[in-house]
Amino acid sequence: LTFPLLLVTFLVSFGSSMLYGYNLAVVNSPAVYIKSFYNSTWSRRYGHGLAPGPLTLLYSLTVSIFALGGLVGSLLVGLLVERYGRNGTLSRSTLLILLAGGFMGFSQELGSPEMVIIGRSITGLHSGRCCLGCEAVHKIAPKNLRGFLGLVPSIFICLGVFFAQVLGLPELLGKDKFWPLFLSVVVVPASLQLLLLHCFPESPRYLLIERNDVFGATEALRWFLGTPDVQDMIKEMKEEQQSLSSMEMVSVWQLLRDRSVRWQTLSVAVVNASMQLSGIDAIWFYTNTIFENSGIPVSQIPYTTVGTGAIEVVAGMIGCFTIEKLGRRPLIITGFCIMGICLAGITVSLLLQTALPWMCYVSVACVVGIIAGFCMGPAGIPFLMTAELFTQSHRPAAYIMGGSLNWLCNFTVGFIFPFLQRSAGAFCYLVFCAICLLVALYVYLVIPETKNKTFMEISHIFA
């Protein structure tokens, strides 16, 4: 693992994955202030405030619109990379964050809730397009480090969530007058990435395969890997270039109809959708509300939330440093099982909290278990599996399908969870519990271990 490769991994994860994690959690602590701003603005405009139902609907849209932006960004990323390259696409995506920060930062001054919603959708657009930076790092990494580097972005997602929780403390930006600044902090890492990105070479695969620039690809590989001997990788890329020139890329519709990869397609759909349907977004988006319903004193909730964030960072690091030893399959099965058990535990603790006051601490422990279980495996392994289950001709369509399901499920959970919580109460977590346990069973019965296996070996196991 060379320093340049580690540095570029850090940079793209810092400006992409960490922003994604930050935007997942940033709407949690200022929820009361944002709702108050919406209510007061509505009252000034129309002479009356919002009823609880419409106010919940408007806030749910603010939370979940981030995922719709991500869906659009993920669908556009292929066209943009082909036209501008990865560095060019990342630079343009970073400019979007500066625009989004301006919208959200001045929304209160201008009395415009619409600016908050637009800003959230633009940050989602950025997150949907910036997954390609980590994909580029994964492609130039040595084979024995692809699992490790593939999970580095998940650590930065956890760090982003943690920083949002820390900045949301009452002593920092967790105050009524600071929430627009809290939302617009995203411009800081985006600006740093924009300044530093042009110091790094373009993706070697893009230079050779798309631009036919053998010299540029050779120099880029030497810089990334810190060795002059890169002829084996250049040869591999040239073979890939030749195969792509004679290969017809499969569309999403063709992928869905291809019976030879139907189990791989189903598996990618299951693991990508389950990342969000596991309930993790409900935990990140509405942590404070969950703790409040569990009976945690309001004054202690921000600090309890920060504690859960610190534990999730540790869990993410455990998954990252053990994946090459344990493999993909044990981590994802264990992660979903832990999440399912803890989701059932939250339901039990909420039902018994009136009779047993100490059950509120059980709820906190279950939330920690859910986040830790997710960060250990389900947070990043589905993206690795998507790459490892398909050949190059099928892989782009698989990424589009998996990414679309991921973002659609993210939107669905973020939008409906407040209403599900109001209607089902403590039992709403059993829906997520059932999904987690069923997915763990599916992975155990259907998906093979993909570590150090070729596509043909994986295909033979599926057959």
Tab-separated table of C-alpha atoms in Angstrom:
chain	number	residue	atom	x	y	z
A	1	LEU	CA	0.000	0.000	0.000
A	2	THR	CA	1.855	3.089	-1.272
A	3	PHE	CA	1.495	6.579	0.145
A	4	PRO	CA	0.082	8.105	-3.112
A	5	LEU	CA	-2.577	5.375	-3.330
A	6	LEU	CA	-3.469	5.853	0.323
A	7	LEU	CA	-3.553	9.634	-0.157
A	8	VAL	CA	-5.882	9.550	-3.155
A	9	THR	CA	-8.128	7.059	-1.341
A	10	PHE	CA	-8.294	9.464	1.585
A	11	LEU	CA	-9.028	12.439	-0.673
A	12	VAL	CA	-11.884	10.921	-2.655
A	13	SER	CA	-13.385	9.375	0.493
A	14	PHE	CA	-13.019	12.635	2.422
A	15	GLY	CA	-14.774	14.718	-0.229
A	16	SER	CA	-17.353	12.105	-1.233
A	17	SER	CA	-18.150	9.352	1.273
A	18	MET	CA	-17.734	11.581	4.327
A	19	LEU	CA	-20.099	14.155	2.824
A	20	TYR	CA	-22.610	11.378	2.187
A	21	GLY	CA	-22.427	10.289	5.842
A	22	TYR	CA	-22.611	13.896	7.050
A	23	ASN	CA	-25.756	14.562	5.014
A	24	LEU	CA	-27.389	11.402	6.333
A	25	ALA	CA	-27.109	12.591	9.938
A	26	VAL	CA	-27.086	16.409	9.676
A	27	VAL	CA	-30.890	16.717	9.701
A	28	ASN	CA	-31.185	14.777	12.962
A	29	SER	CA	-30.292	17.250	15.727
A	30	PRO	CA	-31.763	20.458	14.176
A	31	ALA	CA	-35.098	18.778	13.341
A	32	VAL	CA	-37.016	20.836	15.933
A	33	TYR	CA	-35.532	24.112	14.668
A	34	ILE	CA	-36.156	23.297	11.008
A	35	LYS	CA	-39.785	22.391	11.731
A	36	SER	CA	-40.183	25.613	13.713
A	37	PHE	CA	-38.751	27.596	10.785
A	38	TYR	CA	-41.173	25.908	8.367
A	39	ASN	CA	-44.101	26.585	10.699
A	40	SER	CA	-43.261	30.257	11.292
A	41	THR	CA	-42.615	30.878	7.580
A	42	TRP	CA	-45.951	29.288	6.687
A	43	SER	CA	-47.658	31.426	9.320
A	44	ARG	CA	-46.141	34.647	7.896
A	45	ARG	CA	-47.134	33.712	4.356
A	46	TYR	CA	-50.644	32.411	4.910
A	47	GLY	CA	-51.680	33.678	8.339
A	48	HIS	CA	-51.799	30.271	10.022
A	49	GLY	CA	-49.338	27.582	11.030
A	50	LEU	CA	-49.002	24.037	9.696
A	51	ALA	CA	-50.960	21.163	11.228
A	52	PRO	CA	-48.846	18.277	12.606
A	53	GLY	CA	-49.569	16.038	9.597
A	54	PRO	CA	-48.511	18.473	6.831
A	55	LEU	CA	-45.541	19.615	8.921
A	56	THR	CA	-44.342	16.007	9.254
A	57	LEU	CA	-44.876	15.546	5.519
A	58	LEU	CA	-42.811	18.648	4.666
A	59	TYR	CA	-39.988	17.649	7.000
A	60	SER	CA	-39.997	14.060	5.694
A	61	LEU	CA	-39.634	15.469	2.180
A	62	THR	CA	-36.665	17.563	3.353
A	63	VAL	CA	-34.994	14.460	4.774
A	64	SER	CA	-35.721	12.070	1.910
A	65	ILE	CA	-35.240	14.419	-1.092
A	66	PHE	CA	-31.519	13.805	-0.573
A	67	ALA	CA	-32.035	10.256	-1.865
A	68	LEU	CA	-33.908	11.356	-4.998
A	69	GLY	CA	-30.987	13.631	-5.849
A	70	GLY	CA	-28.658	10.687	-5.299
A	71	LEU	CA	-30.715	8.556	-7.676
A	72	VAL	CA	-30.447	11.144	-10.476
A	73	GLY	CA	-26.711	11.584	-9.827
A	74	SER	CA	-26.014	7.859	-9.982
A	75	LEU	CA	-27.853	7.556	-13.305
A	76	LEU	CA	-25.888	10.430	-14.873
A	77	VAL	CA	-22.454	9.415	-13.669
A	78	GLY	CA	-21.598	7.107	-16.571
A	79	LEU	CA	-22.231	9.772	-19.226
A	80	LEU	CA	-20.254	12.383	-17.295
A	81	VAL	CA	-17.228	10.134	-16.756
A	82	GLU	CA	-17.140	9.260	-20.442
A	83	ARG	CA	-17.127	12.958	-21.335
A	84	TYR	CA	-15.019	14.598	-18.608
A	85	GLY	CA	-13.083	11.769	-16.931
A	86	ARG	CA	-13.240	10.963	-13.244
A	87	ASN	CA	-11.304	14.001	-12.025
A	88	GLY	CA	-13.376	16.329	-14.209
A	89	THR	CA	-16.647	14.796	-13.038
A	90	LEU	CA	-15.608	14.990	-9.375
A	91	SER	CA	-14.633	18.655	-9.816
A	92	ARG	CA	-18.006	19.527	-11.323
A	93	SER	CA	-19.777	17.571	-8.593
A	94	THR	CA	-17.859	19.507	-5.953
A	95	LEU	CA	-19.076	22.793	-7.429
A	96	LEU	CA	-22.627	21.531	-6.854
A	97	ILE	CA	-21.927	21.263	-3.128
A	98	LEU	CA	-20.867	24.916	-3.009
A	99	LEU	CA	-24.187	25.825	-4.634
A	100	ALA	CA	-26.132	23.615	-2.206
A	101	GLY	CA	-24.320	25.143	0.780
A	102	GLY	CA	-25.338	28.607	-0.400
A	103	PHE	CA	-28.989	27.600	-0.716
A	104	MET	CA	-29.161	26.059	2.762
A	105	GLY	CA	-26.974	28.677	4.449
A	106	PHE	CA	-29.127	31.641	3.379
A	107	SER	CA	-32.522	29.922	3.607
A	108	GLN	CA	-33.396	31.342	7.033
A	109	GLU	CA	-32.271	34.874	6.145
A	110	LEU	CA	-34.454	34.827	3.035
A	111	GLY	CA	-37.340	33.024	4.742
A	112	SER	CA	-37.437	30.205	2.178
A	113	PRO	CA	-37.985	26.553	3.203
A	114	GLU	CA	-37.789	25.747	-0.510
A	115	MET	CA	-34.084	26.629	-0.450
A	116	VAL	CA	-33.457	23.976	2.221
A	117	ILE	CA	-35.223	21.326	0.153
A	118	ILE	CA	-33.396	22.344	-3.055
A	119	GLY	CA	-30.060	22.348	-1.210
A	120	ARG	CA	-30.714	18.857	0.156
A	121	SER	CA	-31.562	17.542	-3.296
A	122	ILE	CA	-28.338	19.011	-4.748
A	123	THR	CA	-26.224	17.390	-2.011
A	124	GLY	CA	-27.872	14.091	-2.941
A	125	LEU	CA	-26.980	14.692	-6.594
A	126	HIS	CA	-23.343	15.140	-5.519
A	127	SER	CA	-23.370	11.958	-3.428
A	128	GLY	CA	-24.839	9.946	-6.303
A	129	ARG	CA	-22.073	11.076	-8.660
A	130	CYS	CA	-19.118	10.815	-6.290
A	131	CYS	CA	-19.198	7.053	-5.776
A	132	LEU	CA	-17.045	6.845	-8.911
A	133	GLY	CA	-13.975	8.192	-7.077
A	134	CYS	CA	-13.884	5.197	-4.775
A	135	GLU	CA	-14.571	2.896	-7.735
A	136	ALA	CA	-11.495	4.326	-9.499
A	137	VAL	CA	-9.319	3.633	-6.440
A	138	HIS	CA	-10.689	0.098	-6.267
A	139	LYS	CA	-9.704	-0.516	-9.908
A	140	ILE	CA	-6.052	0.500	-9.506
A	141	ALA	CA	-5.562	-1.249	-6.170
A	142	PRO	CA	-3.597	-4.522	-5.988
A	143	LYS	CA	-5.872	-7.576	-5.817
A	144	ASN	CA	-4.911	-8.399	-2.239
A	145	LEU	CA	-6.001	-4.907	-1.099
A	146	ARG	CA	-9.246	-4.460	-3.042
A	147	GLY	CA	-11.430	-5.609	-0.161
A	148	PHE	CA	-9.627	-3.343	2.297
A	149	LEU	CA	-9.691	-0.262	0.041
A	150	GLY	CA	-13.264	-1.056	-0.949
A	151	LEU	CA	-14.380	-0.627	2.676
A	152	VAL	CA	-12.346	2.538	3.384
A	153	PRO	CA	-15.231	4.694	2.064
A	154	SER	CA	-17.578	3.061	4.596
A	155	ILE	CA	-15.263	4.255	7.396
A	156	PHE	CA	-15.530	7.782	6.020
A	157	ILE	CA	-19.313	7.474	5.880
A	158	CYS	CA	-19.204	6.642	9.606
A	159	LEU	CA	-16.835	9.573	10.201
A	160	GLY	CA	-19.236	11.874	8.360
A	161	VAL	CA	-22.106	10.743	10.568
A	162	PHE	CA	-19.924	11.182	13.659
A	163	PHE	CA	-18.845	14.723	12.708
A	164	ALA	CA	-22.489	15.678	12.119
A	165	GLN	CA	-23.358	14.383	15.591
A	166	VAL	CA	-20.468	16.261	17.219
A	167	LEU	CA	-21.210	19.550	15.442
A	168	GLY	CA	-24.866	19.131	16.400
A	169	LEU	CA	-24.073	19.397	20.126
A	170	PRO	CA	-25.692	22.390	21.883
A	171	GLU	CA	-22.235	23.834	22.665
A	172	LEU	CA	-21.357	23.978	18.931
A	173	LEU	CA	-23.885	24.350	16.085
A	174	GLY	CA	-26.855	22.626	17.712
A	175	LYS	CA	-28.704	25.895	18.342
A	176	ASP	CA	-31.652	27.565	16.684
A	177	LYS	CA	-29.652	30.396	15.103
A	178	PHE	CA	-26.888	28.112	13.783
A	179	TRP	CA	-28.805	25.349	11.973
A	180	PRO	CA	-28.394	26.929	8.464
A	181	LEU	CA	-24.638	27.076	9.048
A	182	PHE	CA	-24.739	23.489	10.326
A	183	LEU	CA	-26.329	22.318	7.058
A	184	SER	CA	-23.898	24.299	4.900
A	185	VAL	CA	-20.677	23.026	6.557
A	186	VAL	CA	-20.532	20.574	3.641
A	187	VAL	CA	-18.747	23.261	1.585
A	188	VAL	CA	-15.551	22.874	3.666
A	189	PRO	CA	-14.513	19.305	2.686
A	190	ALA	CA	-15.862	19.889	-0.829
A	191	SER	CA	-13.649	22.966	-1.244
A	192	LEU	CA	-10.584	21.088	-0.013
A	193	GLN	CA	-11.254	18.273	-2.471
A	194	LEU	CA	-11.681	20.771	-5.321
A	195	LEU	CA	-8.345	22.421	-4.501
A	196	LEU	CA	-6.373	19.178	-4.168
A	197	LEU	CA	-7.984	17.012	-6.819
A	198	HIS	CA	-6.017	18.465	-9.725
A	199	CYS	CA	-2.740	17.525	-8.016
A	200	PHE	CA	-3.484	13.867	-8.778
A	201	PRO	CA	-3.311	12.047	-12.137
A	202	GLU	CA	-6.449	10.941	-13.967
A	203	SER	CA	-7.582	7.316	-13.602
A	204	PRO	CA	-5.123	5.048	-15.506
A	205	ARG	CA	-7.961	2.919	-16.885
A	206	TYR	CA	-9.766	6.008	-18.185
A	207	LEU	CA	-6.573	7.283	-19.841
A	208	LEU	CA	-5.785	3.997	-21.594
A	209	ILE	CA	-9.220	2.555	-22.364
A	210	GLU	CA	-11.173	5.745	-23.112
A	211	ARG	CA	-8.379	8.070	-24.368
A	212	ASN	CA	-5.925	5.439	-25.696
A	213	ASP	CA	-3.156	7.366	-23.859
A	214	VAL	CA	-0.688	4.576	-23.024
A	215	PHE	CA	2.039	6.975	-21.852
A	216	GLY	CA	-0.322	8.876	-19.549
A	217	ALA	CA	-1.732	5.655	-18.100
A	218	THR	CA	1.802	4.321	-17.492
A	219	GLU	CA	2.878	7.493	-15.685
A	220	ALA	CA	-0.318	7.539	-13.608
A	221	LEU	CA	0.183	3.914	-12.541
A	222	ARG	CA	3.796	4.585	-11.587
A	223	TRP	CA	2.666	7.530	-9.467
A	224	PHE	CA	-0.134	5.612	-7.745
A	225	LEU	CA	1.767	2.378	-7.122
A	226	GLY	CA	5.233	3.885	-6.498
A	227	THR	CA	7.015	1.478	-8.819
A	228	PRO	CA	8.394	1.794	-12.366
A	229	ASP	CA	7.385	-1.786	-13.202
A	230	VAL	CA	3.733	-1.479	-14.256
A	231	GLN	CA	3.875	-3.325	-17.586
A	232	ASP	CA	1.771	-6.223	-16.300
A	233	MET	CA	-1.097	-3.868	-15.409
A	234	ILE	CA	-0.739	-2.003	-18.724
A	235	LYS	CA	-0.936	-5.352	-20.538
A	236	GLU	CA	-4.044	-6.271	-18.538
A	237	MET	CA	-5.678	-2.927	-19.407
A	238	LYS	CA	-4.852	-3.354	-23.120
A	239	GLU	CA	-6.474	-6.794	-23.060
A	240	GLU	CA	-9.516	-5.258	-21.379
A	241	GLN	CA	-9.566	-2.507	-24.036
A	242	GLN	CA	-9.493	-5.098	-26.826
A	243	SER	CA	-12.214	-7.189	-25.222
A	244	LEU	CA	-14.423	-4.118	-24.719
A	245	SER	CA	-14.016	-3.102	-28.360
A	246	SER	CA	-15.449	-6.456	-29.454
A	247	MET	CA	-17.949	-6.716	-26.627
A	248	GLU	CA	-21.495	-5.425	-26.585
A	249	MET	CA	-22.308	-3.820	-23.250
A	250	VAL	CA	-25.482	-5.154	-21.667
A	251	SER	CA	-28.341	-2.782	-20.830
A	252	VAL	CA	-30.314	-2.997	-17.578
A	253	TRP	CA	-33.254	-4.562	-19.427
A	254	GLN	CA	-30.959	-7.140	-21.049
A	255	LEU	CA	-29.392	-7.865	-17.666
A	256	LEU	CA	-32.807	-8.550	-16.150
A	257	ARG	CA	-33.689	-10.917	-19.010
A	258	ASP	CA	-30.358	-12.795	-19.054
A	259	ARG	CA	-31.082	-16.199	-17.509
A	260	SER	CA	-27.368	-17.059	-17.269
A	261	VAL	CA	-26.867	-14.437	-14.535
A	262	ARG	CA	-30.334	-14.369	-12.979
A	263	TRP	CA	-29.131	-15.446	-9.513
A	264	GLN	CA	-26.302	-12.895	-9.578
A	265	THR	CA	-28.800	-10.194	-10.624
A	266	LEU	CA	-31.251	-11.177	-7.897
A	267	SER	CA	-28.457	-11.255	-5.320
A	268	VAL	CA	-27.246	-7.756	-6.245
A	269	ALA	CA	-30.837	-6.474	-6.038
A	270	VAL	CA	-31.361	-8.083	-2.623
A	271	VAL	CA	-28.148	-6.870	-0.951
A	272	ASN	CA	-28.360	-3.309	-2.363
A	273	ALA	CA	-32.021	-2.813	-1.462
A	274	SER	CA	-31.509	-4.339	1.978
A	275	MET	CA	-28.775	-1.791	2.810
A	276	GLN	CA	-31.527	0.827	3.185
A	277	LEU	CA	-34.539	-1.384	4.035
A	278	SER	CA	-32.576	-2.684	7.031
A	279	GLY	CA	-33.698	0.464	8.868
A	280	ILE	CA	-30.269	2.076	9.145
A	281	ASP	CA	-31.487	5.281	7.480
A	282	ALA	CA	-34.344	5.533	9.957
A	283	ILE	CA	-31.759	5.284	12.756
A	284	TRP	CA	-29.460	7.925	11.226
A	285	PHE	CA	-32.195	10.332	10.128
A	286	TYR	CA	-34.249	10.159	13.320
A	287	THR	CA	-31.839	9.132	16.120
A	288	ASN	CA	-32.939	11.909	18.476
A	289	THR	CA	-36.627	11.070	18.012
A	290	ILE	CA	-35.959	7.381	18.693
A	291	PHE	CA	-34.051	8.187	21.884
A	292	GLU	CA	-36.743	10.631	22.994
A	293	ASN	CA	-39.441	7.974	22.528
A	294	SER	CA	-37.242	5.545	24.475
A	295	GLY	CA	-37.330	7.815	27.532
A	296	ILE	CA	-33.800	9.275	27.386
A	297	PRO	CA	-33.795	12.766	28.992
A	298	VAL	CA	-33.749	15.446	26.304
A	299	SER	CA	-30.609	17.077	27.745
A	300	GLN	CA	-28.666	13.792	27.418
A	301	ILE	CA	-29.771	12.853	23.888
A	302	PRO	CA	-27.086	14.815	21.922
A	303	TYR	CA	-24.262	13.259	23.953
A	304	THR	CA	-25.776	9.774	23.715
A	305	THR	CA	-25.965	10.222	19.938
A	306	VAL	CA	-22.285	11.209	19.755
A	307	GLY	CA	-21.384	8.079	21.722
A	308	THR	CA	-23.184	5.884	19.180
A	309	GLY	CA	-21.300	7.665	16.388
A	310	ALA	CA	-17.921	6.924	17.957
A	311	ILE	CA	-18.793	3.243	18.251
A	312	GLU	CA	-19.884	3.033	14.604
A	313	VAL	CA	-16.489	4.408	13.482
A	314	VAL	CA	-14.761	1.658	15.483
A	315	ALA	CA	-17.098	-0.963	13.978
A	316	GLY	CA	-16.352	0.302	10.473
A	317	MET	CA	-12.613	-0.010	11.086
A	318	ILE	CA	-13.052	-3.555	12.393
A	319	GLY	CA	-14.845	-4.543	9.179
A	320	CYS	CA	-12.247	-2.805	6.997
A	321	PHE	CA	-9.256	-4.497	8.632
A	322	THR	CA	-10.790	-7.982	8.827
A	323	ILE	CA	-12.468	-8.352	5.421
A	324	GLU	CA	-9.388	-9.786	3.680
A	325	LYS	CA	-9.017	-12.383	6.424
A	326	LEU	CA	-12.645	-13.291	7.140
A	327	GLY	CA	-14.121	-12.740	3.674
A	328	ARG	CA	-17.221	-10.904	2.466
A	329	ARG	CA	-19.876	-13.473	3.353
A	330	PRO	CA	-19.293	-13.900	7.111
A	331	LEU	CA	-19.195	-10.120	7.681
A	332	ILE	CA	-22.424	-9.365	5.838
A	333	ILE	CA	-24.324	-12.299	7.419
A	334	THR	CA	-23.123	-11.400	10.922
A	335	GLY	CA	-23.927	-7.715	10.364
A	336	PHE	CA	-27.521	-8.354	9.283
A	337	CYS	CA	-28.093	-10.847	12.122
A	338	ILE	CA	-26.856	-8.335	14.717
A	339	MET	CA	-29.106	-5.661	13.216
A	340	GLY	CA	-32.151	-7.930	13.236
A	341	ILE	CA	-31.676	-8.963	16.869
A	342	CYS	CA	-31.160	-5.357	17.992
A	343	LEU	CA	-34.212	-4.115	16.051
A	344	ALA	CA	-36.309	-6.704	17.894
A	345	GLY	CA	-34.648	-5.532	21.111
A	346	ILE	CA	-35.780	-1.932	20.513
A	347	THR	CA	-39.382	-3.109	20.147
A	348	VAL	CA	-39.227	-5.077	23.414
A	349	SER	CA	-37.574	-2.209	25.313
A	350	LEU	CA	-40.185	0.313	24.126
A	351	LEU	CA	-43.058	-1.984	25.134
A	352	LEU	CA	-41.590	-2.524	28.625
A	353	GLN	CA	-40.228	0.961	29.344
A	354	THR	CA	-43.265	2.056	31.397
A	355	ALA	CA	-42.887	-0.939	33.711
A	356	LEU	CA	-39.085	-1.005	33.703
A	357	PRO	CA	-37.537	2.503	33.477
A	358	TRP	CA	-34.044	1.088	32.879
A	359	MET	CA	-35.232	-0.227	29.498
A	360	CYS	CA	-34.294	3.145	27.981
A	361	TYR	CA	-30.645	2.090	28.265
A	362	VAL	CA	-31.465	-1.167	26.479
A	363	SER	CA	-32.826	0.953	23.609
A	364	VAL	CA	-29.552	2.867	23.431
A	365	ALA	CA	-27.560	-0.384	23.419
A	366	CYS	CA	-29.768	-1.727	20.601
A	367	VAL	CA	-29.267	1.427	18.500
A	368	VAL	CA	-25.508	1.037	18.987
A	369	GLY	CA	-25.778	-2.620	17.942
A	370	ILE	CA	-27.745	-1.758	14.797
A	371	ILE	CA	-25.207	0.847	13.673
A	372	ALA	CA	-22.204	-1.327	14.575
A	373	GLY	CA	-23.654	-4.343	12.759
A	374	PHE	CA	-24.301	-2.246	9.661
A	375	CYS	CA	-20.836	-0.661	9.589
A	376	MET	CA	-19.075	-4.021	10.004
A	377	GLY	CA	-20.340	-5.409	6.704
A	378	PRO	CA	-23.621	-4.331	5.063
A	379	ALA	CA	-22.358	-0.742	4.687
A	380	GLY	CA	-19.781	-1.471	1.987
A	381	ILE	CA	-19.781	-5.126	0.962
A	382	PRO	CA	-22.803	-4.891	-1.426
A	383	PHE	CA	-20.772	-2.541	-3.666
A	384	LEU	CA	-17.872	-5.023	-3.684
A	385	MET	CA	-20.218	-7.898	-4.498
A	386	THR	CA	-21.717	-5.963	-7.408
A	387	ALA	CA	-18.259	-5.698	-8.980
A	388	GLU	CA	-17.232	-9.273	-8.210
A	389	LEU	CA	-20.373	-11.102	-9.387
A	390	PHE	CA	-20.285	-9.838	-12.989
A	391	THR	CA	-17.982	-9.562	-15.992
A	392	GLN	CA	-17.185	-6.179	-17.525
A	393	SER	CA	-20.017	-6.449	-20.076
A	394	HIS	CA	-22.657	-6.835	-17.337
A	395	ARG	CA	-21.066	-4.756	-14.581
A	396	PRO	CA	-22.224	-1.214	-15.587
A	397	ALA	CA	-25.851	-2.362	-15.851
A	398	ALA	CA	-25.547	-4.136	-12.482
A	399	TYR	CA	-24.199	-0.944	-10.879
A	400	ILE	CA	-27.073	1.104	-12.333
A	401	MET	CA	-29.657	-1.387	-11.099
A	402	GLY	CA	-28.105	-1.770	-7.638
A	403	GLY	CA	-27.507	1.964	-7.193
A	404	SER	CA	-31.054	2.834	-8.279
A	405	LEU	CA	-32.547	0.349	-5.822
A	406	ASN	CA	-30.260	1.666	-3.089
A	407	TRP	CA	-31.342	5.285	-3.544
A	408	LEU	CA	-35.044	4.461	-4.054
A	409	CYS	CA	-35.125	2.454	-0.828
A	410	ASN	CA	-33.223	5.246	0.942
A	411	PHE	CA	-35.945	7.702	-0.136
A	412	THR	CA	-38.746	5.316	0.845
A	413	VAL	CA	-37.444	4.719	4.376
A	414	GLY	CA	-36.629	8.383	5.006
A	415	PHE	CA	-40.061	9.484	3.808
A	416	ILE	CA	-42.381	6.914	5.393
A	417	PHE	CA	-40.635	6.203	8.714
A	418	PRO	CA	-42.210	9.112	10.683
A	419	PHE	CA	-45.674	7.998	9.549
A	420	LEU	CA	-44.869	4.330	10.213
A	421	GLN	CA	-43.667	5.259	13.693
A	422	ARG	CA	-46.852	7.228	14.425
A	423	SER	CA	-49.151	4.438	13.228
A	424	ALA	CA	-47.357	1.276	14.411
A	425	GLY	CA	-45.493	2.623	17.452
A	426	ALA	CA	-42.893	0.243	18.849
A	427	PHE	CA	-43.846	-2.480	16.347
A	428	CYS	CA	-42.535	-0.461	13.364
A	429	TYR	CA	-39.020	-1.818	14.022
A	430	LEU	CA	-40.190	-5.403	13.509
A	431	VAL	CA	-40.587	-4.659	9.785
A	432	PHE	CA	-36.870	-3.888	9.536
A	433	CYS	CA	-36.032	-6.816	11.817
A	434	ALA	CA	-37.754	-9.276	9.479
A	435	ILE	CA	-35.955	-7.830	6.440
A	436	CYS	CA	-32.516	-8.107	8.095
A	437	LEU	CA	-32.986	-11.718	9.165
A	438	LEU	CA	-34.424	-12.771	5.796
A	439	VAL	CA	-31.520	-11.159	3.921
A	440	ALA	CA	-28.993	-12.861	6.215
A	441	LEU	CA	-30.700	-16.192	5.439
A	442	TYR	CA	-30.655	-15.444	1.696
A	443	VAL	CA	-26.933	-14.637	1.717
A	444	TYR	CA	-26.228	-17.800	3.724
A	445	LEU	CA	-28.186	-20.031	1.315
A	446	VAL	CA	-27.481	-18.405	-2.067
A	447	ILE	CA	-24.458	-16.094	-2.272
A	448	PRO	CA	-20.995	-17.727	-2.268
A	449	GLU	CA	-17.796	-16.252	-0.888
A	450	THR	CA	-16.276	-14.041	-3.615
A	451	LYS	CA	-12.877	-13.340	-2.074
A	452	ASN	CA	-10.042	-14.274	-4.479
A	453	LYS	CA	-12.445	-16.001	-6.883
A	454	THR	CA	-12.794	-15.351	-10.617
A	455	PHE	CA	-16.153	-14.656	-12.245
A	456	MET	CA	-16.147	-18.116	-13.850
A	457	GLU	CA	-15.679	-19.774	-10.450
A	458	ILE	CA	-18.470	-17.669	-8.964
A	459	SER	CA	-20.726	-18.399	-11.947
A	460	HIS	CA	-20.077	-22.153	-11.575
A	461	ILE	CA	-21.038	-22.014	-7.880
A	462	PHE	CA	-24.292	-20.178	-8.712
A	463	ALA	CA	-25.068	-22.706	-11.434
